[in-house]
Amino acid sequence: MPHLTPQARQALTEGRRRQILEAALHVFAAKGYATATIHDVARAARVAEGTIYNYFRSKDDLLVHIPRHIVGGVFDNLATGLARVQTADDAERVLQTLGREAIRRIRTNIRFVKVMLSAAPHLNTAARREYMRLLPLAAAEPLEAHLRDGMRTGLYRSNLNPSVAARALPMLMITSVMVNEVLGGVRMRPEAYETMVREHVQLFLTGVLNRVRDPGGAS
């Protein structure tokens, strides 16, 4: 077997992890979490059952890593996009683009989301803690950093609580999707989600942007 560079070895490891997570995503969505087994996942991933345990400790561990697998790329793009924001219009454009992509991925995998919601209360304590750490609300981390930078430059109001504000927008969007797709059983048209994302982003920015006084003296 040829010698692998550290970079090649890491790429191989990440590729195998994605392969296993993708298989687990489809198996859990199709069979339900309680019914599915590690053997089912290994067969779907076309790897030996023991290989799963080289990357994940248990079935619970697999489950809690899938949400981040579904929307992880969105977080990376969010951090990159926010780093280039200079104006309110820039922020609106970046947040709307990433909001649309996050919702598209959640809706595409809505069968798994339903499985996740039903299985989460039954996870062991360690898995539940890891799930909260990897929750899609991790999108709040780059957004909070961006808000802090914007407070320093004057783009956002100086009395803003960036930790609370950064969690408000992802929570608003995710809750809307959950209510419509899971709890309400009503699937909105794509254009309705487009409107929802636009309005949520505008509401969010209205609350966090620095309010400049009108030159005529009105506040």
Coordinates of C-alpha atoms in Angstrom, one line a residue:
M1 CA 0.0 0.0 0.0
P2 CA 1.5 3.4 -1.0
H3 CA 2.6 5.8 1.7
L4 CA -0.1 8.5 2.3
T5 CA 0.7 12.1 3.2
P6 CA -1.1 13.5 6.3
Q7 CA -3.3 15.5 4.0
A8 CA -4.2 12.5 1.9
R9 CA -4.9 10.4 5.0
Q10 CA -7.1 13.1 6.5
A11 CA -9.0 13.4 3.2
L12 CA -9.5 9.6 3.1
T13 CA -10.8 9.6 6.7
E14 CA -13.2 12.5 6.0
G15 CA -14.4 10.7 2.9
R16 CA -15.1 7.5 4.7
R17 CA -16.9 9.4 7.5
R18 CA -19.2 11.1 4.9
Q19 CA -19.8 7.7 3.3
I20 CA -20.9 6.2 6.6
L21 CA -23.0 9.2 7.6
E22 CA -24.8 9.3 4.2
A23 CA -25.6 5.6 4.5
A24 CA -26.9 6.1 8.1
L25 CA -29.0 9.0 7.0
H26 CA -30.8 6.9 4.4
V27 CA -31.1 3.8 6.6
F28 CA -32.5 5.7 9.6
A29 CA -35.0 7.6 7.4
A30 CA -36.1 4.4 5.7
K31 CA -36.3 2.0 8.7
G32 CA -36.6 4.3 11.7
Y33 CA -33.9 4.8 14.3
A34 CA -35.2 2.1 16.7
T35 CA -35.4 -0.6 14.0
A36 CA -32.2 0.2 12.1
T37 CA -28.9 -1.5 13.2
I38 CA -25.2 -0.8 12.7
H39 CA -25.2 -3.8 10.5
D40 CA -27.8 -2.2 8.2
V41 CA -25.7 1.0 8.0
A42 CA -22.5 -1.0 7.3
R43 CA -24.3 -2.8 4.5
A44 CA -25.6 0.4 3.0
A45 CA -22.2 2.0 3.2
R46 CA -20.5 -1.1 1.8
V47 CA -18.0 -1.4 4.6
A48 CA -17.4 -4.0 7.3
E49 CA -19.5 -3.5 10.4
G50 CA -16.3 -3.1 12.5
T51 CA -15.3 -0.2 10.3
I52 CA -18.2 1.8 11.6
Y53 CA -16.7 1.8 15.1
N54 CA -13.4 3.2 13.8
Y55 CA -15.3 6.4 13.1
F56 CA -18.3 6.4 15.5
R57 CA -18.7 5.1 19.0
S58 CA -22.3 3.8 18.6
K59 CA -25.6 4.1 16.8
D60 CA -26.4 7.1 19.0
D61 CA -23.1 8.7 18.0
L62 CA -24.0 8.2 14.3
L63 CA -27.4 9.8 14.8
V64 CA -26.2 13.0 16.5
H65 CA -23.6 13.7 13.8
I66 CA -26.0 13.5 10.9
P67 CA -27.6 17.0 11.3
R68 CA -24.2 18.6 11.0
H69 CA -23.5 16.4 8.0
I70 CA -26.6 17.7 6.3
V71 CA -26.0 21.4 6.8
G72 CA -22.3 21.6 7.6
G73 CA -21.3 23.1 4.3
V74 CA -23.8 25.9 4.9
F75 CA -21.9 26.9 8.1
D76 CA -18.6 27.0 6.2
N77 CA -20.1 29.2 3.5
L78 CA -21.8 31.4 6.1
A79 CA -18.4 32.2 7.7
T80 CA -16.8 32.9 4.4
G81 CA -19.7 35.1 3.2
L82 CA -20.0 37.1 6.4
A83 CA -16.3 37.8 6.3
R84 CA -16.9 39.9 3.2
V85 CA -19.8 41.9 4.5
Q86 CA -19.3 45.6 4.5
T87 CA -22.9 47.0 4.3
A88 CA -26.4 46.1 5.4
D89 CA -27.1 45.1 1.8
D90 CA -24.2 42.7 1.9
A91 CA -25.4 41.2 5.1
E92 CA -29.0 40.8 3.7
R93 CA -27.7 39.1 0.5
V94 CA -25.4 36.7 2.4
L95 CA -28.0 35.7 5.0
Q96 CA -30.8 35.2 2.5
T97 CA -28.6 33.0 0.3
L98 CA -27.4 30.8 3.2
G99 CA -30.9 30.7 4.7
R100 CA -32.4 29.4 1.4
E101 CA -29.7 26.7 1.2
A102 CA -30.1 25.6 4.8
I103 CA -33.8 25.2 4.4
R104 CA -33.4 23.4 1.1
R105 CA -31.2 20.8 2.7
I106 CA -33.5 20.4 5.7
R107 CA -36.5 19.9 3.5
T108 CA -34.7 17.5 1.2
N109 CA -33.9 15.4 4.3
I110 CA -37.2 15.9 6.1
R111 CA -37.8 12.2 6.6
F112 CA -34.6 12.0 8.6
V113 CA -35.5 15.1 10.6
K114 CA -38.7 13.4 11.7
V115 CA -36.7 10.4 12.8
M116 CA -34.3 12.6 14.6
L117 CA -37.0 14.4 16.5
S118 CA -38.6 11.2 17.7
A119 CA -35.3 9.6 18.7
A120 CA -33.6 12.5 20.4
P121 CA -35.4 12.2 23.7
H122 CA -34.2 8.6 24.0
L123 CA -30.5 9.3 23.5
N124 CA -28.2 8.7 26.4
T125 CA -26.8 11.7 28.3
A126 CA -23.5 11.8 26.5
A127 CA -25.1 11.6 23.0
R128 CA -27.6 14.2 23.9
R129 CA -24.8 16.6 25.0
E130 CA -23.0 16.0 21.8
Y131 CA -26.2 16.5 19.8
M132 CA -26.7 19.9 21.4
R133 CA -23.1 20.8 20.5
L134 CA -23.5 19.8 16.9
L135 CA -27.0 21.2 16.5
P136 CA -27.7 23.2 13.4
L137 CA -27.8 26.2 15.7
A138 CA -24.0 26.0 15.5
A139 CA -24.7 28.4 12.6
A140 CA -24.9 31.0 15.4
E141 CA -21.2 30.8 16.0
P142 CA -20.0 32.5 12.8
L143 CA -23.0 34.8 13.0
E144 CA -22.1 35.9 16.5
A145 CA -18.5 36.6 15.5
H146 CA -19.7 38.7 12.6
L147 CA -22.1 40.7 14.8
R148 CA -19.3 41.4 17.2
D149 CA -17.2 42.7 14.4
G150 CA -20.1 44.8 13.1
M151 CA -20.6 46.3 16.5
R152 CA -17.0 47.5 16.5
T153 CA -17.3 49.0 13.0
G154 CA -20.7 50.7 13.7
L155 CA -22.7 48.5 11.3
Y156 CA -24.7 47.0 14.2
R157 CA -25.9 48.8 17.3
S158 CA -23.4 49.0 20.2
N159 CA -25.9 47.8 22.8
L160 CA -26.7 44.5 20.9
N161 CA -26.4 41.2 22.7
P162 CA -24.6 39.3 19.9
S163 CA -25.0 35.9 21.6
V164 CA -28.8 36.2 21.8
A165 CA -29.2 37.8 18.4
A166 CA -27.1 35.3 16.6
R167 CA -29.3 32.5 17.8
A168 CA -32.6 34.3 16.9
L169 CA -32.3 34.1 13.1
P170 CA -31.4 30.3 12.8
M171 CA -34.1 29.5 15.4
L172 CA -36.7 31.5 13.6
M173 CA -36.1 29.8 10.3
I174 CA -35.7 26.3 11.7
T175 CA -38.9 26.6 13.8
S176 CA -40.8 27.7 10.8
V177 CA -39.7 24.7 8.8
M178 CA -40.4 22.3 11.7
V179 CA -43.9 23.8 12.1
N180 CA -44.8 23.5 8.4
E181 CA -43.0 20.3 7.4
V182 CA -43.3 18.2 10.6
L183 CA -45.8 19.4 13.1
G184 CA -48.4 20.9 10.7
G185 CA -47.9 18.4 8.0
V186 CA -48.2 21.2 5.4
R187 CA -45.5 21.5 2.8
M188 CA -45.2 25.0 1.6
R189 CA -44.4 25.8 -2.0
P190 CA -40.7 26.7 -2.7
E191 CA -41.7 30.3 -3.4
A192 CA -43.4 30.6 0.0
Y193 CA -40.1 29.6 1.7
E194 CA -38.3 32.2 -0.5
T195 CA -40.7 34.9 1.0
M196 CA -40.2 33.5 4.5
V197 CA -36.4 33.7 4.3
R198 CA -36.5 37.2 2.9
E199 CA -38.9 38.4 5.6
H200 CA -37.0 36.7 8.4
V201 CA -33.7 38.2 7.4
Q202 CA -35.2 41.7 7.0
L203 CA -36.8 41.4 10.5
F204 CA -33.5 40.2 11.9
L205 CA -31.5 43.1 10.4
T206 CA -34.1 45.7 11.4
G207 CA -33.4 44.7 15.0
V208 CA -29.6 44.5 14.9
L209 CA -28.6 47.4 12.5
N210 CA -27.3 50.6 14.0
R211 CA -30.1 53.2 13.9
V212 CA -28.7 56.4 12.3
R213 CA -30.4 59.6 13.3
D214 CA -32.2 61.5 10.6
P215 CA -30.3 64.6 9.5
G216 CA -33.4 66.7 10.2
G217 CA -33.2 65.7 13.9
A218 CA -35.9 63.0 14.0
S219 CA -34.7 59.8 15.7

